[in-house]
Amino acid sequence: MDVQALEREAQSAFAGASTPAELDEARVRYLGRKSPLKQALREVRDRESGMSLNAARERLETAVTAREEELGRAELDRALAEDVVDVTLPGEAQRRGHLHLITQIRREIEDVFLGLGYEVVDGREVETTRYNFDALNFPEGHPARSRLASLYLNGDVLLRTETSPAQIRVMESREPPVYMVSLGRVYRRDTPDATHNPIFHQVEGLAVDEGITLADLKGTLLYAMRALFGEEREIRFRTHYFPFTEPSIEPDVSCFLCDGGGCRVCRFSGWIEMGGSGMVHPALYEHVGYDPERYSGFAFGLGLERIALLRHGLPDLRQLWDNDLRLLSQF
Amino acid sequence: MRVPLSWLREYVSVDAPASEIAKRLAVSSAEVERVTRIGVPDEDGNLGHFRVGRVLEAGKHPNADRLQLCRVDVGEGESRQIVCGAWNFGAGATVAVALPGAVLPDGRKLERAKLRGTVSDGMILSESELELGADQGGIMVLPESWEPGTPLADALPLGEEVLEIETTPNRPDLLSVYGIAREVASLFRLELAAPPGTDPRLAEDETPSIEIRDPAGCPRYLGRVFQDVPLGPSPPWLKARLLAGGMRPISNVVDVTNYVMLALGNPLHAFDLETIRGGIVVRRAGAGEALTTLDGVARKLDPADLVIADHERAIAFAGVMGGEETEVREKTTSILLEAANFEPVGILRTSERHGLRTEGSNRWEKGVDPHLAAQAAALATELLVSVAGARWSGHADVHGELPERPIVRFRPERASELIGLEIPAEEQRQTLERLGFELEGDVVRVPTWRARDVGREVDLVEEVARFRLADVPFTLPRRREMFGRLSKEQRLRRVLEDVLVGLGFTEAYTSSLVPTGQDDGAVALPEPLSAEQAALRTTLIRGLVEAASRNIDAGNDEIALFEIARVYLRSGESLPDERWRLAGVTEGGFAGAKGAVEALHAGLHLELRIARADGGVLLHPGKAAALEGGWLGELHPALLAGGWGAWELDLAELFARVPERVAYEDVVSYPAVHQDLAFVVDDGLLAGELVDVVREVAPELREVRVFDVYRGDQVPPGRQSIALHVSFQSPERTLSDEDAREIRERIVATLAERFGAELRA
């Protein structure tokens, strides 16, 4: 028999099969038990023709397998081509939770200052007048001490009016260097309106070390404001007065909406007031027993709600206490 | 503080526009709220339309009884015909005239117009139309000496730019035009004029009787007597200044006192001398004493109130407000002028106690320089004599030792060091001297008007720094030993927040202040904001219930809320025990809450231990459980209907159990054997009890989970079937079927023995 002719015929039959059934038929015809090739193999007598027949059989079997895979793949492709979804349909519903906007801002600020090497301190919310006022150098008769301004539990105990008492507690507890931020609720006897609530949140920062300067405060606030409001921001210092800092500074950040051109948010000044800051007043060091000749430091305080209102355009901070999922899930 | 620019320029000749002055003041001295323009607009030559005029003829308008028809010389050669509605003048009067084309302060543009058939070629002006006074009764009659045709702006302050400045409480010296001028002179490096006011000659010697019984409350009382006071209106320039400064003109005497207060910052008071019985006594109020103040209110005095009295009764609240009986009035002909000094805190207390805040009290409570009284008296005297034409006839100045000027040691190099900017010592010296500080070597003498504010070196550093703020560079601390990280508690709080957010919970912020009556043990506020905010909360759950309820009302779905915040528990000490708590409210009832609590425990690698508990007022009595450091359950439907799961955990208790580190277990190398086992047990048995025993007897147990509980036809009455999915695994070898059977038999036998449990086929 002409093995080569037979093999050519089989190869073209395999290649020509266009369905698995046709291929199977061709396989039985050329490689089945009763196929001429198998019969020839059974009858072979000499080594040489046996080897040549076997080689032909192996090649054909490989060809069948390859064609089988090809056809199977084509079949799958055909089936998949018909299995179509509407990709614009919604996915399986997942309940999504949200951190409160103030927590998100709080974490951002914490992370900025952790990166700068600060620790985060949780101060008390109920404080003594000693920590809330005396040790912070509030003079007798300062309006904040009044029962009309603050919420007292009794003559000596009140809800903290700023996060600053934590500064004193930390400085009392150890020697410099101190690099800390403290974030949390503060309380004032304010009438609620779009920008006031008796309970609100502040971040307080304190750095006390050898050689701390006003320029360090300016640089630190610049980095923090850029992190919160964008890399293009600039910082401006204005003189001010706080009992616990000297010099006292109000930092302004360049308006992120108009880039300094003037808009409603910055009241057409190009600058937005951010809070209070300054160099720690030496009277505080005297309270906690630090040597003001050796150490200097700066402190600052910002309102978290104010950041939320400015950055996200919230019209009324009282909405942050409504806990309406429609609002909270925007952020 | 309102600072009219023309007034400011009287003390410092600054050419810069108002906006530039405002900008520099805002950075270095005090916040400038805004720059406003008052009076006649100064645009497009508008001021040229305002002239001095002389009325040549005046008579009744032919067609209107209430109008006058005038001919007015405004220096043009030919006179103009002007119709006027006022009758307080006649021919010969010198008046202020606006010509057609003029824009008035209220924005009206004047046109040549016909009034009742007669042409009016201009307008004769009243004070109020020029915003130079409050008098609307008639037109403004000017001094006869003024020439017709003179631009009105040369004779009167027609228009004015005003800086509205918000000063800080440490700078009472800035509550005066002169004080602002001192800052402006420093900012622009200009000459500052000497303070205004020079005593005229005192002709007579009618020394008033003054006694200070409380020198701490009143360190100084300077009194002056004036006779032949022709009480009447102030001249236009004075009225205009007061209006620009934000005060209403009243009468020449009162206006002078207010003018001096605005100019120098020392509030003054004028008494009608004839109403004073005997002399002045400065003392604390007596018990039961009363005073009717200028505003007509009868007030009961507190023994702590400092009063000005005569020999019989209180006649004024010192520094706050005068009394009605001794007020300067129309028939007044002699006055006693008070230029005193009062101590701040006492004034603040009186002003708070009586709810009275005045321009005067606002200055006293910040601390006015006691040395200033003499200067203020001099300026007032000069004006009363020159402007009002009064006769100064007596003087007394009672005071103890006035405070010394503080002396402060100052090192310019220390200032540069603290600021972080090298400022030459010579520049620092000049800055301080311009502000009135005197330097001698490293010793600085503080000016009297800054004595309260500047007492140590760092205060002088601020004086230097505030003029160079824009030049301060941006640096970061040199980081000697800095290391920042969250504490374990802070880190774990974030873990809990993240677990809950991942489960679909949203974080709520609810009030720390709650109504009283929720918890008798709560710390109450004696003077609360409102009945709703009267106590410190002892649980977070009520705020969350309210938040959930609001969301239900809003029609929101998939409501699941949590909060991490503090509660405040009585501690027996002066400060309450502040404890961090985590609470949640969710749809899905008990199982919803328990699922979340399980996830929270898993997030912290903690085992959840749970026991039945009574529900209290918050929870469904049959669906309440106690945890280590907290509780969970289904909310009592009376609190929130609809099957809401809730929990609250004390974070300190929870975190105390969190393992330091998680140890590795090999759960990968050898396969686990899984089996499902159902046991029939008595109805009352808790699934957890069964599970606990399984754990106890099978150390190879990797996991046990209840997957079905059944009561009904398939089990006898009074019994239930509890199905457990268990898996066994060894870290050392593959468990054989034989091993698994042995473990299972151990479990079955023990459960049978302990609970009478039967294995279901």
PDB file of N, CA and C in Angstrom, chain A residues 240-274:
ATOM      1  N   HIS A 240      -2.299  88.611  65.237  1.00  0.00           N
ATOM      2  CA  HIS A 240      -3.553  88.486  65.961  1.00  0.00           C
ATOM      3  C   HIS A 240      -3.249  88.426  67.443  1.00  0.00           C
ATOM      4  N   TYR A 241      -4.246  88.070  68.232  1.00  0.00           N
ATOM      5  CA  TYR A 241      -4.004  87.942  69.665  1.00  0.00           C
ATOM      6  C   TYR A 241      -4.689  86.699  70.200  1.00  0.00           C
ATOM      7  N   PHE A 242      -3.931  85.857  70.864  1.00  0.00           N
ATOM      8  CA  PHE A 242      -4.483  84.760  71.655  1.00  0.00           C
ATOM      9  C   PHE A 242      -3.700  84.754  72.961  1.00  0.00           C
ATOM     10  N   PRO A 243      -4.348  84.395  74.059  1.00  0.00           N
ATOM     11  CA  PRO A 243      -3.618  84.445  75.331  1.00  0.00           C
ATOM     12  C   PRO A 243      -2.474  83.437  75.387  1.00  0.00           C
ATOM     13  N   PHE A 244      -2.587  82.338  74.646  1.00  0.00           N
ATOM     14  CA  PHE A 244      -1.641  81.235  74.829  1.00  0.00           C
ATOM     15  C   PHE A 244      -0.495  81.239  73.829  1.00  0.00           C
ATOM     16  N   THR A 245      -0.477  82.250  72.933  1.00  0.00           N
ATOM     17  CA  THR A 245       0.644  82.332  71.994  1.00  0.00           C
ATOM     18  C   THR A 245       1.167  83.759  71.935  1.00  0.00           C
ATOM     19  N   GLU A 246       2.452  83.888  71.635  1.00  0.00           N
ATOM     20  CA  GLU A 246       3.082  85.190  71.468  1.00  0.00           C
ATOM     21  C   GLU A 246       4.357  84.967  70.669  1.00  0.00           C
ATOM     22  N   PRO A 247       4.521  85.512  69.490  1.00  0.00           N
ATOM     23  CA  PRO A 247       3.507  86.211  68.710  1.00  0.00           C
ATOM     24  C   PRO A 247       2.341  85.300  68.333  1.00  0.00           C
ATOM     25  N   SER A 248       1.172  85.934  68.178  1.00  0.00           N
ATOM     26  CA  SER A 248      -0.020  85.210  67.730  1.00  0.00           C
ATOM     27  C   SER A 248      -0.264  85.531  66.263  1.00  0.00           C
ATOM     28  N   ILE A 249      -0.658  84.504  65.552  1.00  0.00           N
ATOM     29  CA  ILE A 249      -0.777  84.637  64.102  1.00  0.00           C
ATOM     30  C   ILE A 249      -2.083  84.012  63.644  1.00  0.00           C
ATOM     31  N   GLU A 250      -2.767  84.685  62.743  1.00  0.00           N
ATOM     32  CA  GLU A 250      -3.858  84.017  62.036  1.00  0.00           C
ATOM     33  C   GLU A 250      -3.354  83.655  60.655  1.00  0.00           C
ATOM     34  N   PRO A 251      -3.340  82.360  60.336  1.00  0.00           N
ATOM     35  CA  PRO A 251      -2.887  81.978  58.999  1.00  0.00           C
ATOM     36  C   PRO A 251      -4.047  82.050  58.008  1.00  0.00           C
ATOM     37  N   ASP A 252      -3.783  82.570  56.837  1.00  0.00           N
ATOM     38  CA  ASP A 252      -4.746  82.537  55.731  1.00  0.00           C
ATOM     39  C   ASP A 252      -4.186  81.597  54.677  1.00  0.00           C
ATOM     40  N   VAL A 253      -5.078  80.876  54.008  1.00  0.00           N
ATOM     41  CA  VAL A 253      -4.630  80.041  52.892  1.00  0.00           C
ATOM     42  C   VAL A 253      -5.184  80.679  51.615  1.00  0.00           C
ATOM     43  N   SER A 254      -4.386  80.639  50.560  1.00  0.00           N
ATOM     44  CA  SER A 254      -4.849  81.261  49.316  1.00  0.00           C
ATOM     45  C   SER A 254      -6.075  80.495  48.835  1.00  0.00           C
ATOM     46  N   CYS A 255      -7.032  81.225  48.300  1.00  0.00           N
ATOM     47  CA  CYS A 255      -8.328  80.644  47.969  1.00  0.00           C
ATOM     48  C   CYS A 255      -8.169  79.581  46.889  1.00  0.00           C
ATOM     49  N   PHE A 256      -8.735  78.401  47.160  1.00  0.00           N
ATOM     50  CA  PHE A 256      -8.575  77.292  46.226  1.00  0.00           C
ATOM     51  C   PHE A 256      -9.636  77.312  45.144  1.00  0.00           C
ATOM     52  N   LEU A 257     -10.644  78.182  45.322  1.00  0.00           N
ATOM     53  CA  LEU A 257     -11.693  78.243  44.299  1.00  0.00           C
ATOM     54  C   LEU A 257     -11.317  79.205  43.181  1.00  0.00           C
ATOM     55  N   CYS A 258     -10.787  80.369  43.578  1.00  0.00           N
ATOM     56  CA  CYS A 258     -10.521  81.391  42.565  1.00  0.00           C
ATOM     57  C   CYS A 258      -9.028  81.568  42.351  1.00  0.00           C
ATOM     58  N   ASP A 259      -8.197  80.807  43.099  1.00  0.00           N
ATOM     59  CA  ASP A 259      -6.746  80.941  42.987  1.00  0.00           C
ATOM     60  C   ASP A 259      -6.275  82.357  43.265  1.00  0.00           C
ATOM     61  N   GLY A 260      -6.960  83.011  44.182  1.00  0.00           N
ATOM     62  CA  GLY A 260      -6.506  84.343  44.581  1.00  0.00           C
ATOM     63  C   GLY A 260      -7.134  85.464  43.783  1.00  0.00           C
ATOM     64  N   GLY A 261      -7.912  85.127  42.791  1.00  0.00           N
ATOM     65  CA  GLY A 261      -8.522  86.167  41.953  1.00  0.00           C
ATOM     66  C   GLY A 261      -9.663  86.896  42.652  1.00  0.00           C
ATOM     67  N   GLY A 262     -10.263  86.254  43.643  1.00  0.00           N
ATOM     68  CA  GLY A 262     -11.374  86.886  44.349  1.00  0.00           C
ATOM     69  C   GLY A 262     -12.690  86.210  44.006  1.00  0.00           C
ATOM     70  N   CYS A 263     -13.358  85.699  45.030  1.00  0.00           N
ATOM     71  CA  CYS A 263     -14.665  85.065  44.802  1.00  0.00           C
ATOM     72  C   CYS A 263     -15.469  85.167  46.093  1.00  0.00           C
ATOM     73  N   ARG A 264     -16.674  84.596  46.079  1.00  0.00           N
ATOM     74  CA  ARG A 264     -17.550  84.708  47.233  1.00  0.00           C
ATOM     75  C   ARG A 264     -16.969  84.000  48.459  1.00  0.00           C
ATOM     76  N   VAL A 265     -16.349  82.835  48.212  1.00  0.00           N
ATOM     77  CA  VAL A 265     -15.834  82.034  49.326  1.00  0.00           C
ATOM     78  C   VAL A 265     -14.758  82.801  50.110  1.00  0.00           C
ATOM     79  N   CYS A 266     -13.873  83.509  49.393  1.00  0.00           N
ATOM     80  CA  CYS A 266     -12.799  84.244  50.088  1.00  0.00           C
ATOM     81  C   CYS A 266     -13.194  85.703  50.301  1.00  0.00           C
ATOM     82  N   ARG A 267     -14.457  85.996  50.115  1.00  0.00           N
ATOM     83  CA  ARG A 267     -14.961  87.362  50.261  1.00  0.00           C
ATOM     84  C   ARG A 267     -14.119  88.340  49.435  1.00  0.00           C
ATOM     85  N   PHE A 268     -13.759  87.900  48.255  1.00  0.00           N
ATOM     86  CA  PHE A 268     -13.064  88.728  47.262  1.00  0.00           C
ATOM     87  C   PHE A 268     -11.701  89.221  47.732  1.00  0.00           C
ATOM     88  N   SER A 269     -11.105  88.496  48.673  1.00  0.00           N
ATOM     89  CA  SER A 269      -9.789  88.908  49.143  1.00  0.00           C
ATOM     90  C   SER A 269      -8.699  88.003  48.588  1.00  0.00           C
ATOM     91  N   GLY A 270      -9.093  86.845  48.058  1.00  0.00           N
ATOM     92  CA  GLY A 270      -8.091  85.889  47.597  1.00  0.00           C
ATOM     93  C   GLY A 270      -7.540  85.017  48.719  1.00  0.00           C
ATOM     94  N   TRP A 271      -7.919  85.321  49.974  1.00  0.00           N
ATOM     95  CA  TRP A 271      -7.391  84.574  51.121  1.00  0.00           C
ATOM     96  C   TRP A 271      -8.531  84.081  52.000  1.00  0.00           C
ATOM     97  N   ILE A 272      -8.332  82.908  52.578  1.00  0.00           N
ATOM     98  CA  ILE A 272      -9.338  82.347  53.468  1.00  0.00           C
ATOM     99  C   ILE A 272      -8.725  82.169  54.855  1.00  0.00           C
ATOM    100  N   GLU A 273      -9.423  82.673  55.873  1.00  0.00           N
ATOM    101  CA  GLU A 273      -8.938  82.514  57.251  1.00  0.00           C
ATOM    102  C   GLU A 273      -9.035  81.053  57.662  1.00  0.00           C
ATOM    103  N   MET A 274      -7.969  80.538  58.275  1.00  0.00           N
ATOM    104  CA  MET A 274      -7.985  79.113  58.608  1.00  0.00           C
ATOM    105  C   MET A 274      -8.054  78.817  60.094  1.00  0.00           C
TER     106      MET A 274
END
